Amino acid sequence: MTFARFMELALYHPELGYYRQKRQRVGQGPGTDFFTASTSGPIFGELVSAACVQLLGPGLSAKDYTFVEIGAENQLGVLRAVSHPFAESRVVSLGEDAGLRGRCVVFSNELFDAQPFHRFLFRENRWREIGVALNGNVFIERELPSATAAPLPLDSDEGYRMDLSLAATALADQLSAPGWSGLFVACDYGKSWRELIEATPQGTARAYHRHVQSNSLLAQPGDQDLTCHVCWDWLAASLERNGFPSPSVDSQESFFIHHAADLIARTTVAEAAHFSPRKLSLLHLLHPGNLGQKFQVLHARRD
């Protein structure tokens, strides 16, 4: 099978899939596998809310918009403990109809990098797709007889690997389809197309288990997270096709500093005398050595 099919089963099988099991995956406690911005406490939701209000601009009122979070790990969402100005806030599980109508702020955090991806290897002057086979009781990589159609570069270095999520682009097309107006904001891991074809010769796929990053993608299916960097150019092109002019991609640090500066200033002043949990969470979200550069934010507005 293709790696995308293997990943679909490993993550989303109704009974055995990693994301379908009823256990805590995100956090820093025992048994968790990774942490993300949403585990930093209410400050992340406050930053997201403040940034979205600023991006709507002075001529629009947040109270006329519904905040819709897609695929939140915690079903209560990032605004669960935040006093926000939106008409309402709701969380939509991945695979459910988001029901996007009217004026919305559509938000996601680490949604697109969790979509199934295909793996390709450049060997003997052509791209070959790397799939998965079962050898006894062990999953192994296997070169497939034909490759899934994908917009791969014409040429590359011998042995160059690419991990490409066609499903992430399809999901962006679905969520940005006409029928609603407002903001699209996605926080995720990603790289530009140029970076993917020139600067990542081993691909970007990785697994996470108990906070340890691994290249053993086929080990313990259903018990570890699988992910790769999304292609920001592809997702931005999807938004443009659906009428979002000039999508932007910023580092998480830059995004919040430019669009939630007042909240950051107030928090910094209020916590100036000590390192409270709230101030430490803010530094964790913004510092380039932590999540500030590790994540990027794709955002665009459609009036």
Coordinates of N, CA, C and O in Angstrom, one line a residue, residues 117-275:
F117 N 0.4 11.5 4.1 CA 1.3 12.0 3.0 C 1.9 10.8 2.3 O 2.0 9.7 2.8
H118 N 2.3 11.1 1.0 CA 3.0 10.1 0.2 C 4.5 10.3 0.3 O 5.0 11.5 0.5
R119 N 5.3 9.3 0.1 CA 6.7 9.3 0.2 C 7.3 9.0 -1.2 O 6.9 8.0 -1.8
F120 N 8.3 9.8 -1.6 CA 8.9 9.7 -3.0 C 10.4 9.7 -2.8 O 11.0 10.4 -2.0
L121 N 11.0 8.9 -3.7 CA 12.5 8.7 -3.7 C 13.0 8.9 -5.2 O 12.4 8.3 -6.1
F122 N 14.0 9.8 -5.4 CA 14.5 10.0 -6.7 C 15.7 9.0 -6.9 O 16.7 9.1 -6.2
R123 N 15.5 8.1 -7.8 CA 16.5 7.1 -8.0 C 16.6 6.8 -9.5 O 15.6 6.6 -10.2
E124 N 17.8 6.7 -10.0 CA 18.1 6.4 -11.4 C 17.2 7.3 -12.4 O 16.5 6.9 -13.3
N125 N 17.3 8.6 -12.1 CA 16.7 9.7 -12.9 C 15.2 9.7 -13.0 O 14.6 10.3 -13.9
R126 N 14.6 9.1 -12.0 CA 13.1 9.3 -12.0 C 12.6 9.1 -10.5 O 13.3 8.6 -9.7
W127 N 11.4 9.7 -10.3 CA 10.8 9.6 -9.0 C 10.1 8.3 -8.8 O 9.4 7.8 -9.7
R128 N 10.3 7.6 -7.7 CA 9.6 6.4 -7.4 C 8.9 6.5 -6.0 O 9.4 7.2 -5.1
E129 N 7.7 5.9 -5.9 CA 7.0 6.1 -4.7 C 7.4 4.9 -3.7 O 7.4 3.8 -4.1
I130 N 7.6 5.3 -2.5 CA 7.9 4.3 -1.5 C 6.6 4.0 -0.7 O 6.0 4.9 -0.1
G131 N 6.3 2.7 -0.7 CA 5.1 2.3 0.0 C 5.4 1.4 1.2 O 6.6 1.4 1.7
V132 N 4.5 0.7 1.7 CA 4.6 -0.2 2.9 C 4.1 -1.6 2.5 O 3.1 -1.8 1.9
A133 N 4.9 -2.6 3.0 CA 4.5 -4.0 2.8 C 4.7 -4.7 4.2 O 5.4 -4.2 5.0
L134 N 4.0 -5.8 4.3 CA 4.1 -6.6 5.5 C 5.0 -7.8 5.2 O 4.7 -8.6 4.4
N135 N 6.1 -7.9 6.0 CA 7.1 -9.0 5.8 C 7.0 -9.8 7.1 O 7.7 -9.4 8.1
G136 N 6.2 -10.9 7.1 CA 6.0 -11.6 8.3 C 5.2 -10.8 9.3 O 4.0 -10.4 9.0
N137 N 5.7 -10.4 10.4 CA 5.0 -9.5 11.4 C 5.6 -8.1 11.4 O 5.3 -7.4 12.3
V138 N 6.4 -7.8 10.4 CA 7.1 -6.5 10.4 C 6.7 -5.7 9.2 O 6.7 -6.2 8.0
F139 N 6.4 -4.4 9.3 CA 6.2 -3.5 8.2 C 7.5 -3.1 7.7 O 8.4 -2.7 8.4
I140 N 7.7 -3.1 6.4 CA 8.9 -2.6 5.7 C 8.6 -1.7 4.6 O 7.5 -1.6 4.1
E141 N 9.6 -0.9 4.2 CA 9.4 0.0 3.0 C 9.5 -0.9 1.8 O 10.3 -1.8 1.7
R142 N 8.7 -0.5 0.7 CA 8.7 -1.2 -0.5 C 8.5 -0.3 -1.7 O 7.5 0.5 -1.6
E143 N 9.3 -0.3 -2.7 CA 9.1 0.6 -3.8 C 7.9 0.1 -4.6 O 7.8 -1.1 -4.9
L144 N 7.0 1.0 -4.9 CA 5.8 0.6 -5.6 C 6.0 0.6 -7.1 O 6.9 1.3 -7.6
P145 N 5.2 -0.2 -7.8 CA 5.5 -0.3 -9.3 C 5.1 0.9 -10.0 O 5.7 1.2 -11.1
S146 N 4.2 1.7 -9.5 CA 3.9 3.0 -10.1 C 3.7 4.1 -9.0 O 3.4 3.7 -7.9
A147 N 3.9 5.3 -9.4 CA 3.9 6.4 -8.4 C 2.6 7.2 -8.5 O 2.0 7.4 -9.6
T148 N 2.0 7.6 -7.4 CA 0.9 8.5 -7.3 C 1.2 9.8 -8.0 O 2.3 10.3 -7.9
A149 N 0.3 10.3 -8.8 CA 0.5 11.6 -9.5 C 0.6 12.7 -8.5 O -0.2 12.9 -7.6
A150 N 1.7 13.4 -8.6 CA 2.0 14.5 -7.7 C 2.9 15.5 -8.4 O 3.7 15.1 -9.3
P151 N 2.8 16.8 -8.1 CA 3.6 17.8 -8.8 C 5.1 17.8 -8.3 O 5.5 18.7 -7.6
L152 N 5.8 16.8 -8.7 CA 7.2 16.6 -8.3 C 8.1 17.4 -9.2 O 7.8 17.6 -10.4
P153 N 9.3 17.9 -8.8 CA 10.2 18.5 -9.7 C 10.7 17.6 -10.8 O 10.7 16.4 -10.6
L154 N 11.1 18.1 -11.9 CA 11.5 17.3 -13.0 C 12.8 16.6 -12.7 O 13.0 15.4 -13.2
D155 N 13.7 17.2 -11.9 CA 15.0 16.6 -11.7 C 15.4 16.8 -10.2 O 14.8 17.7 -9.5
S156 N 16.3 15.9 -9.7 CA 16.7 16.0 -8.3 C 18.0 15.3 -8.2 O 18.5 14.7 -9.1
D157 N 18.5 15.3 -6.9 CA 19.8 14.5 -6.6 C 19.4 13.1 -6.4 O 18.4 12.7 -5.8
E158 N 20.3 12.2 -6.7 CA 20.2 10.7 -6.5 C 19.9 10.5 -5.0 O 20.7 11.0 -4.1
G159 N 18.8 9.8 -4.7 CA 18.5 9.5 -3.3 C 17.7 10.5 -2.6 O 17.5 10.3 -1.4
Y160 N 17.4 11.6 -3.2 CA 16.6 12.7 -2.6 C 15.2 12.1 -2.3 O 14.5 11.5 -3.1
R161 N 14.7 12.4 -1.0 CA 13.4 12.0 -0.6 C 12.5 13.2 -0.4 O 12.9 14.3 0.0
M162 N 11.2 13.0 -0.8 CA 10.2 14.0 -0.5 C 8.9 13.4 0.1 O 8.5 12.3 -0.3
D163 N 8.4 14.0 1.1 CA 7.2 13.6 1.8 C 6.2 14.7 1.5 O 6.3 15.8 2.0
L164 N 5.1 14.3 0.7 CA 4.2 15.3 0.3 C 2.7 14.9 0.6 O 2.3 13.8 0.3
S165 N 2.0 15.9 1.3 CA 0.7 15.6 1.7 C -0.3 16.2 0.7 O -0.6 17.4 0.7
L166 N -0.8 15.4 -0.2 CA -1.9 15.8 -1.1 C -3.2 16.0 -0.4 O -4.0 16.8 -0.7
A167 N -3.3 15.2 0.7 CA -4.5 15.3 1.5 C -4.6 16.6 2.2 O -5.7 17.2 2.4
A168 N -3.5 17.2 2.6 CA -3.5 18.6 3.3 C -4.1 19.6 2.3 O -4.8 20.5 2.7
T169 N -3.6 19.5 1.0 CA -4.1 20.5 0.0 C -5.6 20.3 -0.2 O -6.4 21.2 -0.3
A170 N -6.1 19.0 -0.3 CA -7.5 18.7 -0.5 C -8.3 19.3 0.7 O -9.4 19.8 0.5
L171 N -7.8 19.2 1.9 CA -8.5 19.7 3.1 C -8.6 21.2 3.0 O -9.6 21.8 3.4
A172 N -7.5 21.8 2.6 CA -7.5 23.3 2.5 C -8.5 23.7 1.5 O -9.2 24.7 1.6
D173 N -8.6 23.0 0.3 CA -9.6 23.3 -0.7 C -11.0 23.2 -0.1 O -11.9 24.0 -0.3
Q174 N -11.2 22.2 0.7 CA -12.5 21.9 1.3 C -12.9 23.0 2.3 O -14.0 23.6 2.3
L175 N -12.0 23.4 3.2 CA -12.3 24.4 4.2 C -12.4 25.8 3.7 O -13.1 26.6 4.3
S176 N -11.7 26.1 2.6 CA -11.7 27.5 2.0 C -12.7 27.6 0.9 O -12.8 28.6 0.2
A177 N -13.5 26.6 0.7 CA -14.5 26.6 -0.4 C -15.5 27.8 -0.2 O -15.7 28.2 0.9
P178 N -16.0 28.4 -1.3 CA -17.0 29.5 -1.2 C -18.2 29.1 -0.3 O -18.5 28.0 -0.1
G179 N -18.8 30.1 0.3 CA -20.0 29.9 1.1 C -19.9 30.6 2.5 O -20.8 30.8 3.2
W180 N -18.7 31.1 2.7 CA -18.5 31.9 4.0 C -17.4 33.0 3.7 O -16.6 32.9 2.8
S181 N -17.4 34.0 4.6 CA -16.4 35.1 4.5 C -15.8 35.2 5.9 O -16.4 34.9 6.9
G182 N -14.6 35.8 5.8 CA -13.9 36.1 7.1 C -12.5 35.6 7.0 O -11.8 35.7 6.0
L183 N -11.9 35.1 8.2 CA -10.5 34.8 8.3 C -10.3 33.3 8.2 O -11.1 32.5 8.7
F184 N -9.2 33.0 7.6 CA -8.6 31.6 7.6 C -7.3 31.7 8.3 O -6.4 32.4 7.9
V185 N -7.1 31.0 9.4 CA -5.8 31.0 10.2 C -5.4 29.6 10.5 O -6.2 28.9 11.2
A186 N -4.2 29.2 10.1 CA -3.7 27.9 10.4 C -2.3 27.9 10.9 O -1.4 28.4 10.3
C187 N -2.2 27.4 12.1 CA -0.8 27.3 12.8 C -0.3 25.8 12.5 O -1.0 24.9 12.8
D188 N 0.9 25.7 12.0 CA 1.4 24.4 11.7 C 2.9 24.4 11.4 O 3.5 25.4 11.4
Y189 N 3.4 23.2 11.2 CA 4.8 23.0 10.7 C 4.7 23.1 9.2 O 3.8 22.5 8.6
G190 N 5.7 23.7 8.6 CA 5.7 23.8 7.1 C 6.9 24.4 6.6 O 7.7 25.0 7.3
K191 N 7.1 24.2 5.3 CA 8.2 24.7 4.5 C 7.7 25.2 3.2 O 6.6 24.8 2.7
S192 N 8.5 26.1 2.6 CA 8.2 26.5 1.2 C 8.5 25.4 0.2 O 9.2 24.4 0.6
W193 N 7.9 25.4 -1.0 CA 8.2 24.4 -2.0 C 9.7 24.4 -2.3 O 10.3 23.3 -2.4
R194 N 10.3 25.5 -2.4 CA 11.8 25.6 -2.7 C 12.6 24.8 -1.6 O 13.5 24.1 -1.9
E195 N 12.2 25.1 -0.3 CA 12.9 24.4 0.8 C 12.7 22.9 0.7 O 13.6 22.1 0.9
L196 N 11.5 22.4 0.3 CA 11.2 21.0 0.3 C 12.0 20.3 -0.9 O 12.4 19.2 -0.7
I197 N 12.2 21.0 -2.0 CA 12.9 20.4 -3.1 C 14.4 20.6 -3.1 O 15.1 19.9 -3.8
E198 N 14.9 21.5 -2.2 CA 16.3 21.8 -2.2 C 17.0 21.5 -0.8 O 18.2 21.2 -0.8
A199 N 16.3 21.7 0.3 CA 17.0 21.7 1.6 C 16.6 20.6 2.5 O 17.1 20.5 3.6
T200 N 15.8 19.6 2.1 CA 15.4 18.5 2.9 C 15.7 17.2 2.2 O 14.7 16.5 1.9
P201 N 16.9 16.8 2.0 CA 17.2 15.6 1.2 C 16.7 14.3 1.8 O 16.5 13.3 1.1
Q202 N 16.5 14.2 3.1 CA 16.0 13.0 3.7 C 14.4 13.1 4.0 O 13.9 12.2 4.6
G203 N 13.8 14.1 3.4 CA 12.4 14.3 3.6 C 12.1 14.9 5.0 O 13.1 15.3 5.7
T204 N 10.9 15.1 5.3 CA 10.5 15.8 6.6 C 9.7 14.9 7.5 O 9.2 15.3 8.5
A205 N 9.4 13.6 7.1 CA 8.6 12.7 7.9 C 9.2 12.4 9.2 O 10.5 12.2 9.2
R206 N 8.4 12.2 10.2 CA 9.0 11.8 11.5 C 7.8 11.2 12.4 O 6.6 11.5 12.1
A207 N 8.2 10.5 13.4 CA 7.3 9.9 14.3 C 7.6 10.5 15.7 O 8.7 10.9 16.0
Y208 N 6.5 10.6 16.6 CA 6.7 11.0 18.0 C 6.0 10.0 18.9 O 4.9 9.6 18.7
H209 N 6.8 9.6 19.9 CA 6.3 8.6 20.9 C 7.0 9.0 22.2 O 8.2 9.0 22.3
R210 N 6.2 9.3 23.2 CA 6.7 9.7 24.5 C 7.7 10.8 24.4 O 8.8 10.8 25.1
H211 N 7.4 11.8 23.6 CA 8.3 13.0 23.5 C 9.6 12.7 22.8 O 10.5 13.5 23.0
V212 N 9.7 11.6 22.2 CA 11.0 11.3 21.4 C 10.7 11.3 19.9 O 9.8 10.6 19.5
Q213 N 11.5 12.1 19.2 CA 11.3 12.1 17.7 C 12.1 10.9 17.1 O 13.2 10.6 17.5
S214 N 11.5 10.3 16.1 CA 12.1 9.1 15.5 C 11.9 9.1 14.0 O 10.9 9.7 13.5
N215 N 12.7 8.4 13.3 CA 12.6 8.1 11.9 C 11.9 6.7 11.7 O 11.8 6.3 10.5
S216 N 11.6 6.0 12.7 CA 11.0 4.7 12.6 C 9.5 4.8 12.4 O 8.7 4.6 13.3
L217 N 9.1 5.2 11.2 CA 7.7 5.5 10.9 C 6.8 4.3 10.9 O 5.6 4.5 11.1
L218 N 7.4 3.1 10.6 CA 6.6 2.0 10.5 C 6.4 1.2 11.8 O 5.7 0.2 11.9
A219 N 7.2 1.6 12.8 CA 7.1 0.9 14.1 C 5.8 1.3 14.9 O 5.3 2.4 14.7
Q220 N 5.3 0.4 15.7 CA 4.2 0.6 16.6 C 3.0 1.5 16.0 O 2.7 2.5 16.5
P221 N 2.5 1.0 14.8 CA 1.4 1.8 14.3 C 0.2 1.8 15.2 O -0.2 0.8 15.9
G222 N -0.4 3.0 15.3 CA -1.5 3.2 16.3 C -1.1 3.7 17.6 O -1.9 4.2 18.4
D223 N 0.2 3.6 17.9 CA 0.8 4.0 19.2 C 1.7 5.2 19.1 O 2.3 5.6 20.2
Q224 N 1.9 5.7 17.9 CA 2.8 6.9 17.8 C 2.2 7.8 16.7 O 1.5 7.4 15.9
D225 N 2.6 9.1 16.9 CA 2.1 10.1 16.0 C 3.0 10.1 14.7 O 4.2 9.8 14.8
L226 N 2.4 10.4 13.6 CA 3.2 10.5 12.3 C 2.9 11.8 11.7 O 1.7 12.3 11.7
T227 N 3.9 12.5 11.2 CA 3.7 13.8 10.7 C 4.8 14.2 9.7 O 5.8 13.6 9.6
C228 N 4.5 15.2 8.8 CA 5.6 15.8 8.0 C 5.2 17.3 7.8 O 4.1 17.7 8.1
H229 N 6.2 18.0 7.3 CA 6.0 19.4 7.1 C 5.0 19.6 5.9 O 5.2 19.0 4.8
V230 N 4.1 20.5 6.0 CA 3.2 20.8 4.9 C 3.9 21.8 4.0 O 4.9 22.4 4.3
C231 N 3.4 21.8 2.8 CA 3.9 22.8 1.8 C 3.1 24.0 1.8 O 1.9 24.0 1.4
W232 N 3.6 25.1 2.4 CA 2.9 26.4 2.5 C 2.5 26.9 1.1 O 1.4 27.5 1.0
D233 N 3.3 26.8 0.1 CA 2.9 27.3 -1.2 C 1.6 26.6 -1.7 O 0.8 27.2 -2.3
W234 N 1.5 25.3 -1.5 CA 0.3 24.6 -1.9 C -0.9 25.1 -1.2 O -2.0 25.3 -1.8
L235 N -0.8 25.2 0.1 CA -2.0 25.7 0.9 C -2.4 27.1 0.6 O -3.6 27.4 0.5
A236 N -1.4 28.0 0.4 CA -1.7 29.3 0.0 C -2.3 29.4 -1.4 O -3.3 30.2 -1.6
A237 N -1.9 28.6 -2.3 CA -2.5 28.5 -3.6 C -3.9 28.0 -3.6 O -4.8 28.5 -4.3
S238 N -4.2 27.1 -2.6 CA -5.6 26.7 -2.4 C -6.5 27.8 -2.0 O -7.6 28.0 -2.5
L239 N -6.0 28.6 -1.1 CA -6.8 29.8 -0.6 C -7.0 30.8 -1.7 O -8.1 31.3 -1.9
E240 N -6.0 31.0 -2.5 CA -6.1 32.0 -3.6 C -7.1 31.5 -4.6 O -7.9 32.2 -5.2
R241 N -7.1 30.2 -4.9 CA -8.1 29.6 -5.9 C -9.5 29.8 -5.4 O -10.5 29.9 -6.2
N242 N -9.7 29.9 -4.1 CA -11.0 30.1 -3.5 C -11.3 31.5 -3.1 O -12.3 31.7 -2.3
G243 N -10.6 32.5 -3.6 CA -10.9 33.9 -3.4 C -10.4 34.6 -2.2 O -10.8 35.7 -1.9
F244 N -9.3 34.0 -1.6 CA -8.6 34.7 -0.6 C -7.4 35.4 -1.2 O -6.4 34.7 -1.6
P245 N -7.4 36.7 -1.3 CA -6.3 37.4 -1.9 C -5.1 37.5 -1.0 O -5.2 37.7 0.2
S246 N -3.9 37.3 -1.6 CA -2.6 37.5 -0.9 C -2.5 36.8 0.5 O -2.3 37.4 1.5
P247 N -2.6 35.5 0.5 CA -2.4 34.8 1.8 C -0.9 35.0 2.3 O 0.0 35.2 1.5
S248 N -0.7 35.1 3.6 CA 0.6 35.3 4.2 C 1.0 34.2 5.1 O 0.1 33.6 5.7
V249 N 2.3 33.9 5.1 CA 2.8 32.9 6.0 C 3.9 33.6 6.9 O 4.9 34.2 6.3
D250 N 3.7 33.6 8.2 CA 4.7 34.2 9.1 C 5.1 33.2 10.1 O 4.3 32.2 10.4
S251 N 6.2 33.4 10.7 CA 6.6 32.5 11.9 C 5.6 32.9 13.0 O 4.9 33.9 13.0
Q252 N 5.4 31.9 13.9 CA 4.4 32.2 15.0 C 4.8 33.4 15.8 O 4.0 34.2 16.2
E253 N 6.1 33.5 16.0 CA 6.7 34.7 16.8 C 6.2 36.0 16.1 O 5.7 36.9 16.7
S254 N 6.5 36.1 14.8 CA 6.2 37.3 14.0 C 4.7 37.5 14.0 O 4.3 38.7 14.1
F255 N 3.9 36.5 13.8 CA 2.5 36.6 13.7 C 1.9 37.3 14.9 O 1.1 38.2 14.8
F256 N 2.3 36.8 16.1 CA 1.7 37.3 17.3 C 2.3 38.7 17.7 O 1.5 39.5 18.2
I257 N 3.5 38.9 17.4 CA 4.1 40.2 17.7 C 3.5 41.3 16.9 O 3.2 42.4 17.3
H258 N 3.2 41.0 15.6 CA 2.6 42.0 14.7 C 1.1 42.1 14.9 O 0.5 43.2 14.7
H259 N 0.4 41.1 15.3 CA -1.1 41.1 15.4 C -1.7 41.0 16.8 O -2.9 41.1 16.9
A260 N -0.8 40.8 17.8 CA -1.3 40.7 19.2 C -0.4 41.5 20.1 O -0.2 41.1 21.3
A261 N 0.2 42.6 19.6 CA 1.2 43.3 20.3 C 0.7 43.9 21.6 O 1.4 43.9 22.6
D262 N -0.6 44.4 21.6 CA -1.1 45.0 22.8 C -1.2 44.0 24.0 O -0.9 44.3 25.1
L263 N -1.7 42.8 23.6 CA -1.8 41.8 24.7 C -0.5 41.3 25.2 O -0.3 41.2 26.4
I264 N 0.5 41.2 24.3 CA 1.9 40.8 24.7 C 2.4 41.9 25.6 O 3.0 41.6 26.7
A265 N 2.2 43.2 25.3 CA 2.8 44.3 26.1 C 2.1 44.3 27.5 O 2.8 44.4 28.5
R266 N 0.8 44.1 27.5 CA 0.1 44.1 28.8 C 0.6 43.0 29.7 O 0.8 43.1 30.9
T267 N 0.7 41.8 29.1 CA 1.1 40.6 29.9 C 2.6 40.8 30.4 O 2.9 40.5 31.5
T268 N 3.4 41.4 29.5 CA 4.8 41.6 29.9 C 4.9 42.5 31.1 O 5.7 42.3 32.0
V269 N 4.2 43.6 31.0 CA 4.2 44.6 32.1 C 3.6 44.1 33.4 O 4.2 44.2 34.5
A270 N 2.5 43.3 33.3 CA 1.9 42.8 34.4 C 2.7 41.7 35.1 O 2.7 41.6 36.4
E271 N 3.5 41.0 34.4 CA 4.3 39.9 34.9 C 5.8 40.3 35.0 O 6.7 39.4 35.1
A272 N 6.1 41.6 34.9 CA 7.5 42.0 34.9 C 8.3 41.6 36.1 O 9.5 41.4 36.0
A273 N 7.7 41.6 37.2 CA 8.5 41.4 38.5 C 8.8 39.9 38.7 O 9.6 39.6 39.6
H274 N 8.2 39.0 38.0 CA 8.4 37.6 38.4 C 8.1 36.7 37.1 O 7.5 37.1 36.2
F275 N 8.6 35.5 37.2 CA 8.4 34.5 36.1 C 7.2 33.7 36.5 O 7.4 32.6 37.0

